[in-house]
PDB file of C-alpha atoms in Angstrom:
ATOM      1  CA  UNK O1189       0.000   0.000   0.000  1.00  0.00           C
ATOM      2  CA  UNK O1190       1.325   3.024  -0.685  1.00  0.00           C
ATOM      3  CA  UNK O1191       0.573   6.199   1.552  1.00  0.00           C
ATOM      4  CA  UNK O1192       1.468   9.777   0.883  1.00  0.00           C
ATOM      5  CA  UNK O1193       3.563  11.201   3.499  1.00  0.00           C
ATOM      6  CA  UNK O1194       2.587  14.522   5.017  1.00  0.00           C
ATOM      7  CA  UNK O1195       5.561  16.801   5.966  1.00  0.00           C
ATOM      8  CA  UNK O1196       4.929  18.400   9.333  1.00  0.00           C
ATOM      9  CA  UNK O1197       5.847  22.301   7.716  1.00  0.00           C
ATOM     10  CA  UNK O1198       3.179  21.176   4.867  1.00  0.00           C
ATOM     11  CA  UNK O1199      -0.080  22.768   5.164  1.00  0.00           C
ATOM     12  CA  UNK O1200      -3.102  20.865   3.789  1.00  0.00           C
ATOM     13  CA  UNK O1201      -6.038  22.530   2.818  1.00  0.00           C
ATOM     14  CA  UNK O1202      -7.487  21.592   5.771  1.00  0.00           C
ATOM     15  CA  UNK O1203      -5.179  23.391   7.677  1.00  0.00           C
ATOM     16  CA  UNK O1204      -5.389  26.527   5.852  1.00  0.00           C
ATOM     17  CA  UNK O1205      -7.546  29.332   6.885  1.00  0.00           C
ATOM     18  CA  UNK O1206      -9.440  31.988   5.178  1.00  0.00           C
ATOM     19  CA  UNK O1207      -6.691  34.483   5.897  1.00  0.00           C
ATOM     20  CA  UNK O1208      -4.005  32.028   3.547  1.00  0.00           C
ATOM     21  CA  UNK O1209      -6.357  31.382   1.014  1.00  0.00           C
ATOM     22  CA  UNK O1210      -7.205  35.020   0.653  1.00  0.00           C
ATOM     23  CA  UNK O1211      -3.390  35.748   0.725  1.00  0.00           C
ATOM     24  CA  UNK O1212      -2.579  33.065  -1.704  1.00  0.00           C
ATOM     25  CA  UNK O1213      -4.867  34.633  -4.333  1.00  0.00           C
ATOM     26  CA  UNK O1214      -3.757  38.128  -5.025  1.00  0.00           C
ATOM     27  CA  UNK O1215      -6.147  41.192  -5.493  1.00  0.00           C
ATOM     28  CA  UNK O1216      -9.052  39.595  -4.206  1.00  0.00           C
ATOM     29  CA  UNK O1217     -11.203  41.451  -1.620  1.00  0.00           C
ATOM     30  CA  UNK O1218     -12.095  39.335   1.714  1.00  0.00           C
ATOM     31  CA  UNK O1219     -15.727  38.158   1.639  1.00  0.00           C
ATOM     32  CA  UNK O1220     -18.484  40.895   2.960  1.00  0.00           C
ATOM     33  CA  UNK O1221     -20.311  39.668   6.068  1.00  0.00           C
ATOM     34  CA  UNK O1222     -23.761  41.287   4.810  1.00  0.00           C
ATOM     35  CA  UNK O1223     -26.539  39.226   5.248  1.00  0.00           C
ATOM     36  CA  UNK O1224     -27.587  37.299   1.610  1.00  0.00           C
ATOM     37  CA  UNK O1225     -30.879  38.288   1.516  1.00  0.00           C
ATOM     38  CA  UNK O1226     -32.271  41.812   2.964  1.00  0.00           C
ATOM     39  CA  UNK O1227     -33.964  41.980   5.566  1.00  0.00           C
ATOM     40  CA  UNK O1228     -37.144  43.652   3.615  1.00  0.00           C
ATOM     41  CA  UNK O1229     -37.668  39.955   1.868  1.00  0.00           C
ATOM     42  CA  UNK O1230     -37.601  38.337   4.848  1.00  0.00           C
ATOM     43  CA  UNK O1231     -40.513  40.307   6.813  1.00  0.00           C
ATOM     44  CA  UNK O1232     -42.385  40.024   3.538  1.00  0.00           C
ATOM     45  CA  UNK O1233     -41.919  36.467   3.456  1.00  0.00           C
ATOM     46  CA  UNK O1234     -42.648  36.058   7.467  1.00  0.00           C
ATOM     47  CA  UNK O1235     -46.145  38.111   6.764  1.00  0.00           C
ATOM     48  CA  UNK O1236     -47.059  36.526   3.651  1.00  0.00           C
ATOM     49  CA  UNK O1237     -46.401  33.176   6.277  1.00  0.00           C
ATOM     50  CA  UNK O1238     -48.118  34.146   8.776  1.00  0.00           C
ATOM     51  CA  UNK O1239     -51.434  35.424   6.340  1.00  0.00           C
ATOM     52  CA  UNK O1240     -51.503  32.139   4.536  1.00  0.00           C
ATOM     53  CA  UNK O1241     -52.164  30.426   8.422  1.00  0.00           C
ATOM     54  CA  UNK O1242     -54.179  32.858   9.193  1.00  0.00           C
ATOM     55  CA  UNK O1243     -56.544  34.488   7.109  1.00  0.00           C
ATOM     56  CA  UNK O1244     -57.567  30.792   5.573  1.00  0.00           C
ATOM     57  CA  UNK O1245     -58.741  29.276   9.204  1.00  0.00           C
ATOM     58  CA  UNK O1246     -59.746  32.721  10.373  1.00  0.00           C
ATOM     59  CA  UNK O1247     -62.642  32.983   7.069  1.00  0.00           C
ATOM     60  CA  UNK O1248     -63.194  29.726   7.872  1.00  0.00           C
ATOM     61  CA  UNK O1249     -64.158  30.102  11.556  1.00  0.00           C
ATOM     62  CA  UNK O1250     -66.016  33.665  11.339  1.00  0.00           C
ATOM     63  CA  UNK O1251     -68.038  32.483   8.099  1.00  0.00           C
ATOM     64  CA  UNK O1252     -69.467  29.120   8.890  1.00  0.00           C
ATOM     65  CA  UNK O1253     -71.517  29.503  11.467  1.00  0.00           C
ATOM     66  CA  UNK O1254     -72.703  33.328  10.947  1.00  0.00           C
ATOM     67  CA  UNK O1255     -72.735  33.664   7.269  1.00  0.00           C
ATOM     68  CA  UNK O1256     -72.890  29.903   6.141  1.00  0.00           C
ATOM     69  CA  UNK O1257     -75.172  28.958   8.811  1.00  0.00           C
ATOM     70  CA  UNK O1258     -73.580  25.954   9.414  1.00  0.00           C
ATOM     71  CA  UNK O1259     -72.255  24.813   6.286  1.00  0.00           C
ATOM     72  CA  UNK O1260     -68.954  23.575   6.774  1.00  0.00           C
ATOM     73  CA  UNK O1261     -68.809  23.272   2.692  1.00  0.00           C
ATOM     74  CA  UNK O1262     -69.301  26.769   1.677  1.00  0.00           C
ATOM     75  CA  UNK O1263     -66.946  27.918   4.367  1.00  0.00           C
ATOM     76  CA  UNK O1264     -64.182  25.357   3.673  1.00  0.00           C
ATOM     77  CA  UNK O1265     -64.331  26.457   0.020  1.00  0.00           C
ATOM     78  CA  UNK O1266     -64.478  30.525   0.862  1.00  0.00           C
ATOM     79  CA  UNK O1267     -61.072  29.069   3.010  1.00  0.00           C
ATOM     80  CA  UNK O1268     -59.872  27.838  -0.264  1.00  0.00           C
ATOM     81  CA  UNK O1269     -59.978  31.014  -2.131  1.00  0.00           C
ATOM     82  CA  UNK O1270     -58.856  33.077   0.136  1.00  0.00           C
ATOM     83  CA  UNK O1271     -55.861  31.085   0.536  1.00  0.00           C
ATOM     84  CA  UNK O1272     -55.382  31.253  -3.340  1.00  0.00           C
ATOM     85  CA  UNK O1273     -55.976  34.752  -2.829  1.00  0.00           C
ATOM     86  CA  UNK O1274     -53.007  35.441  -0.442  1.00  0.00           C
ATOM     87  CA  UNK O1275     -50.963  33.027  -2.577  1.00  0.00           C
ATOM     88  CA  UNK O1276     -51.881  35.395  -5.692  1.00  0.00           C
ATOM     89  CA  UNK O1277     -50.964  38.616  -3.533  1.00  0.00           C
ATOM     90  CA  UNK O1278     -47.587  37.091  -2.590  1.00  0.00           C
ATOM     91  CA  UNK O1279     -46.693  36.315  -6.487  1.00  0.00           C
ATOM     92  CA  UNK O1280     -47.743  39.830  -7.117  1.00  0.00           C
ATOM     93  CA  UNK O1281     -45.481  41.592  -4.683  1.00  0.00           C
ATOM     94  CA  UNK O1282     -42.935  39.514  -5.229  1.00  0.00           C
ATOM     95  CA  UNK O1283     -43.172  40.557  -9.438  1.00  0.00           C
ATOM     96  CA  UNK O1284     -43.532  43.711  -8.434  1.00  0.00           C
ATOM     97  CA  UNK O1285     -40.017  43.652  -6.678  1.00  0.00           C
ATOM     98  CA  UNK O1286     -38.447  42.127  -8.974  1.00  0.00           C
ATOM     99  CA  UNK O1287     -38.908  44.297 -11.696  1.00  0.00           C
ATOM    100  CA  UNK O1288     -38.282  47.732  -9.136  1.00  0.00           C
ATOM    101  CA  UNK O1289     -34.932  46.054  -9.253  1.00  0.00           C
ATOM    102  CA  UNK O1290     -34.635  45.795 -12.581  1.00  0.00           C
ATOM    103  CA  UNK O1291     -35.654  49.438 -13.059  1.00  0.00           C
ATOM    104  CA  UNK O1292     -32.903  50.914 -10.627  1.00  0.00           C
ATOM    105  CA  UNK O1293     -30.122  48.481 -11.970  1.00  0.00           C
ATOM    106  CA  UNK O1294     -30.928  50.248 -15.665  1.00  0.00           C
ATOM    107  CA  UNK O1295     -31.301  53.880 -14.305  1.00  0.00           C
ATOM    108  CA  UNK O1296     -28.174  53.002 -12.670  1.00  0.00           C
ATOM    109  CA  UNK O1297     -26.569  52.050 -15.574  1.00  0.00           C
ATOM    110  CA  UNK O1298     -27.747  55.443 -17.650  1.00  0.00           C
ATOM    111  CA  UNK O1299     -26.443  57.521 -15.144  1.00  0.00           C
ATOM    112  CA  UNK O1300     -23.023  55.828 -15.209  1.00  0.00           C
ATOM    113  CA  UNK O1301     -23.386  56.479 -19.180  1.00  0.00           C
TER     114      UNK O1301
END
């Protein structure tokens, strides 16, 4: 069997450390500890979340027994769509953020011009 032997002044890459791989590779900034998503998306996210619990069983429980009178059919349905209908509203911010971004990366890039 042949083994590879390891010289004690050696460094493997599992001994390096950011700091000599950084070093090693010249004119390359060290990494940015901002978070990867801002923190905007993730409230939107958390509310959209918490609205898709929410406002389904909520319709459900305030409309079957005053509005439905009972009818657990009608309500679970109205449930349904409104459910769809926060799913709908999330796709519609989220288009609507995505192409804001797109608009300030080009007026960005025609004021550089």
């Amino acid at each position: 069997m042949a083994t590879r032997r390891i010289i004690s002044t050696e460094k493997t890459i599992l001994d390096r450390d950011d700091d000599d791989i950084s070093s090693a590779v010249p004119g390359q900034e060290s990494s940015s500890t901002a978070p990867a998503v801002p923190m905007d998306v993730i409230l939107k996210l958390l509310a959209f979340t918490f609205a898709m619990v929410v406002v389904p069983i909520g319709s459900y429980f305030l409309t079957v027994n005053t509005i439905f009178k009972g009818n657990s059919t009608y309500a679970g349905a109205l449930a349904a769509i409104m459910a769809n209908v926060v799913l709908v509203g999330y796709v519609i911010v989220a288009m609507n953020e995505d192409q804001s971004e797109q608009l300030e990366a080009k007026k960005k890039g025609a004021k550089k011009e």
